[in-house]
Coordinates of C-alpha atoms in Angstrom, one line a residue:
X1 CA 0.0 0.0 0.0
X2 CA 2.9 2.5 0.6
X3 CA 4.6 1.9 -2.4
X4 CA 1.5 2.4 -3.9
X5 CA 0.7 5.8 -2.5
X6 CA 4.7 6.6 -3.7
X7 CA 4.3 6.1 -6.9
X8 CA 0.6 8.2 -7.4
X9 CA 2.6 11.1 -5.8
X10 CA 5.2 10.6 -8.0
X11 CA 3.0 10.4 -10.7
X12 CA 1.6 13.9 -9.1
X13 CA 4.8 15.8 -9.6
X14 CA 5.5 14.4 -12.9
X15 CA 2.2 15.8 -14.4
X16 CA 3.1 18.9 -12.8
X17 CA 6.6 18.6 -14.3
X18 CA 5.0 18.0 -17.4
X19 CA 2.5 21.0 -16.9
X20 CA 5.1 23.4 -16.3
X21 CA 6.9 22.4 -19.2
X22 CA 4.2 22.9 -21.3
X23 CA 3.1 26.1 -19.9
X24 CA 6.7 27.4 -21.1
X25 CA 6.7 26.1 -24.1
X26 CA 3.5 27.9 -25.0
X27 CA 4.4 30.7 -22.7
X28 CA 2.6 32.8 -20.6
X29 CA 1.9 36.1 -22.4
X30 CA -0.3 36.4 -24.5
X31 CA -1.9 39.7 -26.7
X32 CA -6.0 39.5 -26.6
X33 CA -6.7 42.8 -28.7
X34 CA -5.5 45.4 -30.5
X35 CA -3.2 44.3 -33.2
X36 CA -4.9 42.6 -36.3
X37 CA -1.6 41.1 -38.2
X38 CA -1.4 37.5 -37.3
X39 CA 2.2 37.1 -37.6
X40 CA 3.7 40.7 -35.8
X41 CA 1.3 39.3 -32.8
X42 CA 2.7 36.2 -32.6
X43 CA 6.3 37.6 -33.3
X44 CA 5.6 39.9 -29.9
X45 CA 4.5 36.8 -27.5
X46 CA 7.1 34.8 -28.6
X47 CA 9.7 38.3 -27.8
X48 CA 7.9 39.1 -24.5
X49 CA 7.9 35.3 -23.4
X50 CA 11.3 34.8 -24.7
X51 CA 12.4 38.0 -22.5
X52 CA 10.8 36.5 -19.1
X53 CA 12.2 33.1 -19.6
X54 CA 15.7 34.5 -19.7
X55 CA 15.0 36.6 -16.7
X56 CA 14.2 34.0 -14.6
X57 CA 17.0 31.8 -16.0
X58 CA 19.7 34.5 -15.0
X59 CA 17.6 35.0 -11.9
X60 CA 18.1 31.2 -11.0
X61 CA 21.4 31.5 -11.9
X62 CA 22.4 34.8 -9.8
X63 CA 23.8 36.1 -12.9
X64 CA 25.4 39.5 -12.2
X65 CA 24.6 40.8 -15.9
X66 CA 21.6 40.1 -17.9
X67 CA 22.3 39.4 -21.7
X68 CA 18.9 39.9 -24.1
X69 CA 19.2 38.2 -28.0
X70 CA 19.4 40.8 -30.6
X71 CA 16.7 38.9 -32.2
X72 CA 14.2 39.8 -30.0
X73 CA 15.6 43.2 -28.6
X74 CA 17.2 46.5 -30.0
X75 CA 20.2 47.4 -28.5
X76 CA 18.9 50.3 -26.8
X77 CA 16.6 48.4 -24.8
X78 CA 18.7 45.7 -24.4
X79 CA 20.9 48.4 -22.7
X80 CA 17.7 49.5 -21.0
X81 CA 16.9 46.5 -19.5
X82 CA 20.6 45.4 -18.4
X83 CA 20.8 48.5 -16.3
X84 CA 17.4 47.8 -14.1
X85 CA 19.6 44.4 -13.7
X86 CA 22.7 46.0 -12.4
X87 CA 20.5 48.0 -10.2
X88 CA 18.6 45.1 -9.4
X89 CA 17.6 41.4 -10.5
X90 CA 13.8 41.0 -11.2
X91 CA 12.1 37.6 -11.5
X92 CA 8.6 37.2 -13.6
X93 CA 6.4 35.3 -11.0
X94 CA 4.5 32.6 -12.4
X95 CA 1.0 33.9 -14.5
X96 CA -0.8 33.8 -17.3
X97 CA -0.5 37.6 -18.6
X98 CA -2.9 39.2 -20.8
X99 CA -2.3 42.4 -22.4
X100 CA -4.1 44.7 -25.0
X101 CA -1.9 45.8 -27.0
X102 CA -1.4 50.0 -27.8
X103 CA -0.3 51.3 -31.1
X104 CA 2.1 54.6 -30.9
X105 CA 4.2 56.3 -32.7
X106 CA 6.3 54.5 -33.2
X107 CA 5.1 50.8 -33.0
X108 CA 3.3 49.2 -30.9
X109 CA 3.1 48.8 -26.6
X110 CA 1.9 46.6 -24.1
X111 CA 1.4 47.1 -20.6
X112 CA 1.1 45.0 -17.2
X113 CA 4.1 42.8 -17.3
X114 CA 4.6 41.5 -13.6
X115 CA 8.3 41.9 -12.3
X116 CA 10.0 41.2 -8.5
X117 CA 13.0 43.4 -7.8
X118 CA 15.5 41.8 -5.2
X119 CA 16.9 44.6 -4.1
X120 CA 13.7 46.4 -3.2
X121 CA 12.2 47.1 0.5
X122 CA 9.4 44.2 1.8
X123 CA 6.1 45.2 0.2
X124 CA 7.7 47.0 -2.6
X125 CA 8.6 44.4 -5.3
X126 CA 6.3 43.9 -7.4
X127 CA 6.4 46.3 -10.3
X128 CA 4.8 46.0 -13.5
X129 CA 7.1 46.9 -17.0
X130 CA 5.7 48.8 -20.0
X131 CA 7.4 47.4 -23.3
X132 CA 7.1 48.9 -26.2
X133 CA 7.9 47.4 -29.7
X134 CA 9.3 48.7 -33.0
X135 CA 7.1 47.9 -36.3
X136 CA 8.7 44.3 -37.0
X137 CA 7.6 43.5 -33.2
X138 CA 11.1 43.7 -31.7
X139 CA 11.1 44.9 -28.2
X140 CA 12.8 48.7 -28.4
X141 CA 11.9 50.0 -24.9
X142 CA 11.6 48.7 -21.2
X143 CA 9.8 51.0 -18.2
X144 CA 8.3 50.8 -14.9
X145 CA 4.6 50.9 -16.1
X146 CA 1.8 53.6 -13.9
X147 CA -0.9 52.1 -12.5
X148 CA -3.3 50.9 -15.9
X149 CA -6.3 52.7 -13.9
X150 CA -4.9 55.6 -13.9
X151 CA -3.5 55.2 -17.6
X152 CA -6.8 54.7 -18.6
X153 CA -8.2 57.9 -16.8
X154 CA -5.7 60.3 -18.1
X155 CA -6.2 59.2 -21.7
X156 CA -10.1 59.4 -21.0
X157 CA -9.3 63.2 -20.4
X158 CA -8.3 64.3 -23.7
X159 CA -9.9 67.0 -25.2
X160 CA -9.1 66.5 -28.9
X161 CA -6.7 63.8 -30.8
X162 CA -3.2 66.1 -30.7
X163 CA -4.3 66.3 -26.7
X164 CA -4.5 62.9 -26.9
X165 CA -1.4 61.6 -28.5
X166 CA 0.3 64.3 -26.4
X167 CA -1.1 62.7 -23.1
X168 CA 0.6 59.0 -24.3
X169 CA 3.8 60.6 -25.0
X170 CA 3.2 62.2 -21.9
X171 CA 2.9 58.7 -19.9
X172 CA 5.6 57.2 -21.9
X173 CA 7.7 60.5 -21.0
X174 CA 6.8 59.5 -17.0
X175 CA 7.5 55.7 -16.8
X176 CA 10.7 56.5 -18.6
X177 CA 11.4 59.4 -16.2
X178 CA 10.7 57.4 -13.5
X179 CA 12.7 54.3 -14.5
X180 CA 16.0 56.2 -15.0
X181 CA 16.6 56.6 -11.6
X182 CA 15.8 53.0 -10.8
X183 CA 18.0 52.0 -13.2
X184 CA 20.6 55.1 -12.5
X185 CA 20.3 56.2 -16.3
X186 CA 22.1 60.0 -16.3
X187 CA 22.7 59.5 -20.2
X188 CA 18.5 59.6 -20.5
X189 CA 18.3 62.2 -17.5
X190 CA 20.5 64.6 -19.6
X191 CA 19.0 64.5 -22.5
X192 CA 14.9 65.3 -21.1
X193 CA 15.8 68.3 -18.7
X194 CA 15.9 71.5 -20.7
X195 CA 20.1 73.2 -20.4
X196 CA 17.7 76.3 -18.8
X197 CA 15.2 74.0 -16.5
X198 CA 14.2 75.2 -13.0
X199 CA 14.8 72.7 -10.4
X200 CA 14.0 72.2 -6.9
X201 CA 14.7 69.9 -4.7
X202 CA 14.3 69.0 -1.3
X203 CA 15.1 66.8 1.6
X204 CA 13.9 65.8 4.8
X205 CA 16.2 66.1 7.4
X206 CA 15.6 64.7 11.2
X207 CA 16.7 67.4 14.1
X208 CA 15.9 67.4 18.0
X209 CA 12.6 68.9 19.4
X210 CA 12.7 72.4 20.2
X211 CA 15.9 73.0 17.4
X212 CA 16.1 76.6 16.3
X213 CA 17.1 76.0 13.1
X214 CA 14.8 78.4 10.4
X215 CA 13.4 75.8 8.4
X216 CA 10.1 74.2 7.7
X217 CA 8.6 72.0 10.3
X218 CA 7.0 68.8 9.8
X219 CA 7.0 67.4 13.7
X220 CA 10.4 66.8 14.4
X221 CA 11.8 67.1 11.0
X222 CA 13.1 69.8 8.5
X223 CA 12.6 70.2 4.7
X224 CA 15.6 71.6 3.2
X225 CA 14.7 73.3 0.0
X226 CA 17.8 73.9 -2.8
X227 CA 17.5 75.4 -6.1
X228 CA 19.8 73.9 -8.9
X229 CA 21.0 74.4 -12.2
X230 CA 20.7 71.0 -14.6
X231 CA 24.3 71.0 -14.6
X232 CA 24.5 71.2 -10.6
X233 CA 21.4 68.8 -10.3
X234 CA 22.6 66.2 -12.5
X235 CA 26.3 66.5 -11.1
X236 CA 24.8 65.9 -7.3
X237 CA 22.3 62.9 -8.6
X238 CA 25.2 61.5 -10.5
X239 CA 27.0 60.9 -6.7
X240 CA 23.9 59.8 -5.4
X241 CA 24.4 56.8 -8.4
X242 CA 27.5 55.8 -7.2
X243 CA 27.0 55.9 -3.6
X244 CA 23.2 53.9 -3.8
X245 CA 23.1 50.1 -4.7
X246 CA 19.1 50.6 -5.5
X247 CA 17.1 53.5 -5.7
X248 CA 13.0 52.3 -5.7
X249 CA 11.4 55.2 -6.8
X250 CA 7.4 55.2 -7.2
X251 CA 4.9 57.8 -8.5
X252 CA 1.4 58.0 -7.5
X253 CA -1.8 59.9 -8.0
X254 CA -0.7 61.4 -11.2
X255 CA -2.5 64.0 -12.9
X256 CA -1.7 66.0 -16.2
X257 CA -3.5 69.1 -17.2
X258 CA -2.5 71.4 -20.8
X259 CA -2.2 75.1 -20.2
X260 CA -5.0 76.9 -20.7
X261 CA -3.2 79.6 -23.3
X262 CA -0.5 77.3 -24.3
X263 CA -1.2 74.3 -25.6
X264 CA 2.3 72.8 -26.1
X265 CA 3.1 73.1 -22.2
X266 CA 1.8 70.4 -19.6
X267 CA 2.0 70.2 -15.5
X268 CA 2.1 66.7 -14.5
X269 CA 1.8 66.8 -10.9
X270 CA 2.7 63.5 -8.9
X271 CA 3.0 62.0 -5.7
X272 CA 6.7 60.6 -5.6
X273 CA 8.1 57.9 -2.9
X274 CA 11.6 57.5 -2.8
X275 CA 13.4 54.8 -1.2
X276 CA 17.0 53.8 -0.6
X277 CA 18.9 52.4 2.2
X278 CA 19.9 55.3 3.2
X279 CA 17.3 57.6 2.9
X280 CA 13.6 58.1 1.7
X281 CA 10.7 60.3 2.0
X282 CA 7.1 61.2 0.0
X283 CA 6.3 64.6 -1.5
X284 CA 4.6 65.5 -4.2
X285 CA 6.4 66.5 -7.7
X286 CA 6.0 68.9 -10.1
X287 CA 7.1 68.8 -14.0
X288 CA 6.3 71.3 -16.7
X289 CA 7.1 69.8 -19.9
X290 CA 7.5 71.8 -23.4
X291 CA 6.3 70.2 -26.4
X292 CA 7.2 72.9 -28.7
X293 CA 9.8 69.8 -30.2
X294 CA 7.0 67.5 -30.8
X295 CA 9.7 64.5 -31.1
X296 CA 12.0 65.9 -27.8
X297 CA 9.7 67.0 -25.3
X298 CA 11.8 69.0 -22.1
X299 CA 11.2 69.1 -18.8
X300 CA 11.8 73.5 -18.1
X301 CA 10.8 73.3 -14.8
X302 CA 10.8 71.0 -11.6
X303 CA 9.8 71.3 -8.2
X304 CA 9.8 68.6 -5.1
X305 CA 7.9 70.0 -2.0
X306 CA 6.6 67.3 0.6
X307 CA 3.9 64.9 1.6
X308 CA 2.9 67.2 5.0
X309 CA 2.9 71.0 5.0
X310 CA 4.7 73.2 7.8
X311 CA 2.3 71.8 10.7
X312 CA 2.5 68.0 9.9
X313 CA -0.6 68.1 7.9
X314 CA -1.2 66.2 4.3
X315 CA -1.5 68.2 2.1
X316 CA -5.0 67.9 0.1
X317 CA -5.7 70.9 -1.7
X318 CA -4.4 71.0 -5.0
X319 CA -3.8 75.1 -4.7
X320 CA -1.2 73.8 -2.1
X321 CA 1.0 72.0 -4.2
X322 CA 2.7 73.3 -7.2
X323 CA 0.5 73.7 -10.5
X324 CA 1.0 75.2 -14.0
X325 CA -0.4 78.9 -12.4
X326 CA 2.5 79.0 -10.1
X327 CA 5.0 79.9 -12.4
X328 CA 5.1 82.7 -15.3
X329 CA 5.6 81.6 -19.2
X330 CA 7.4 84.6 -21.1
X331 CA 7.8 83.8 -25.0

């Protein structure tokens, strides 16, 4: 009777085996809508699935470099995708993954792509990737994607179709923002902050009750506000990149509204959490973005200011924070 009850459980984990097997051989993403051309869809599973399997195979392996065919990626987002490894190794949990999939300007996108990042905090993970594709269906760009609730609500806000094809360069413009500091990318940094661009930064610093110090409140801490050039900004976050293993940083509660005389400017105003093992607060950030170069959008100005105003309170009311009417345009 025991050798009986062996054998069905062994019989038990080779189905499973088998299962598994057979789940990666037919892979695990899969495109539901959007793109009528048999072939390019296929083309794109078999790329995505092709890109998770050798994730988790250099995962498994604790591979300190992650190495993407150039059959299935460009080389810039090859390059992309092997610095979000140095800052961290990801793994694609187990799931069956289905995405609509977006044209742009370019090509085509996809969104939703589950990822696990080693090096980030307990509860923090689990990220999703946006990947976009070039025409023949080779994958050209990887990013931290937004929430696809929100995606979907600031696309429903569009106001005619330039609004609209403004607001996905817009998102695109975000994720990507967003993902070069996780993946420490000054070259891409560089190139989206206008040589003129207003920036200010801030940081929360801890001090003793009762410290005279002159600076904002927030309890027991102080908010240090700087102004930098780009030069100055980008020379001090370039330090912060070699002193930081892995900088998590996530945007929330994003909202994007077009000036009301100029309709190549934009405010995106977001709730940013940054997280390193050194240091990490909340606040809420500002961009303005020019799109007077359709094709190289700029950031001319950005703010940081923080979660909680000078008596420890949230701040809730939008006048609060900064917004397109806080700052003068002169052209």
């Amino acid at each position: 009777m025991k050798r009986i009850i062996i054998t069905r459980i062994w019989m038990v984990i080779l189905m499973l085996m088998a299962s598994t097997m057979m789940a990666s051989a037919d892979g695990l993403f899969s495109i539901v809508e959007g793109i009528p051309d048999g072939k390019l869809k296929t083309t794109m599973e078999s790329n995505v699935n092709a890109m998770m399997e050798t994730i988790n195979a250099a995962a498994n392996e604790g591979a300190k470099s992650l190495k993407m065919s150039k059959d299935i990626f460009t080389s810039e987002a090859a390059k992309e995708i092997g610095l979000m490894w140095k800052s961290s190794a990801m793994i694609c949990p187990p799931a069956n993954i289905k995405s609509k999939c977006l044209k742009t300007r370019d090509g085509y996108q996809v969104r939703g792509i589950p990822v696990d990042l080693k090096e980030a905090a307990e509860g923090e993970a689990r990220q999703e990737l946006t990947i976009d594709f070039n025409t023949l269906g080779k994958i050209s760009g990887v990013s931290i994607a937004m929430d696809m609730h929100r995606y979907d609500q600031i696309m429903a806000e569009k106001s005619s179709d330039i609004d609209y094809a403004r607001r996905q360069v817009i998102v695109d413009f975000v994720e990507n923002f967003r993902t070069a500091y996780n993946r420490k990318d000054l070259k891409l940094l560089t190139s989206v902050y206008s040589d003129k661009a207003l920036i200010i930064t801030g940081k929360v610093i801890s001090e003793k009750p009762n410290s005279d110090i002159d600076r904002m409140t927030l309890n027991n801490n102080k908010v240090v506000y700087i102004k930098q050039t780009k030069q100055e900004y980008l020379r001090n976050l370039s330090n912060v990149f070699k002193t930081t293993k892995f900088i998590n940083v996530k945007f929330e509660d994003i909202d994007v509204v077009q000036h009301p005389k100029y309709d190549d400017i934009y405010g995106v105003t977001l709730k940013q959490y940054w997280h390193t093992n050194r240091y990490k607060d909340e606040g809420y950030l500002f961009l303005m973005i020019d799109f007077r170069d359709a094709d190289n959008p700029l950031i001319q100005v950005r703010t940081w200011q923080p979660y909680l105003n000078k008596q420890g309170q949230v701040i809730t009311k939008k006048e609060d924070v900064y917004h397109l009417g806080s700052f003068r345009i002169v052209r």
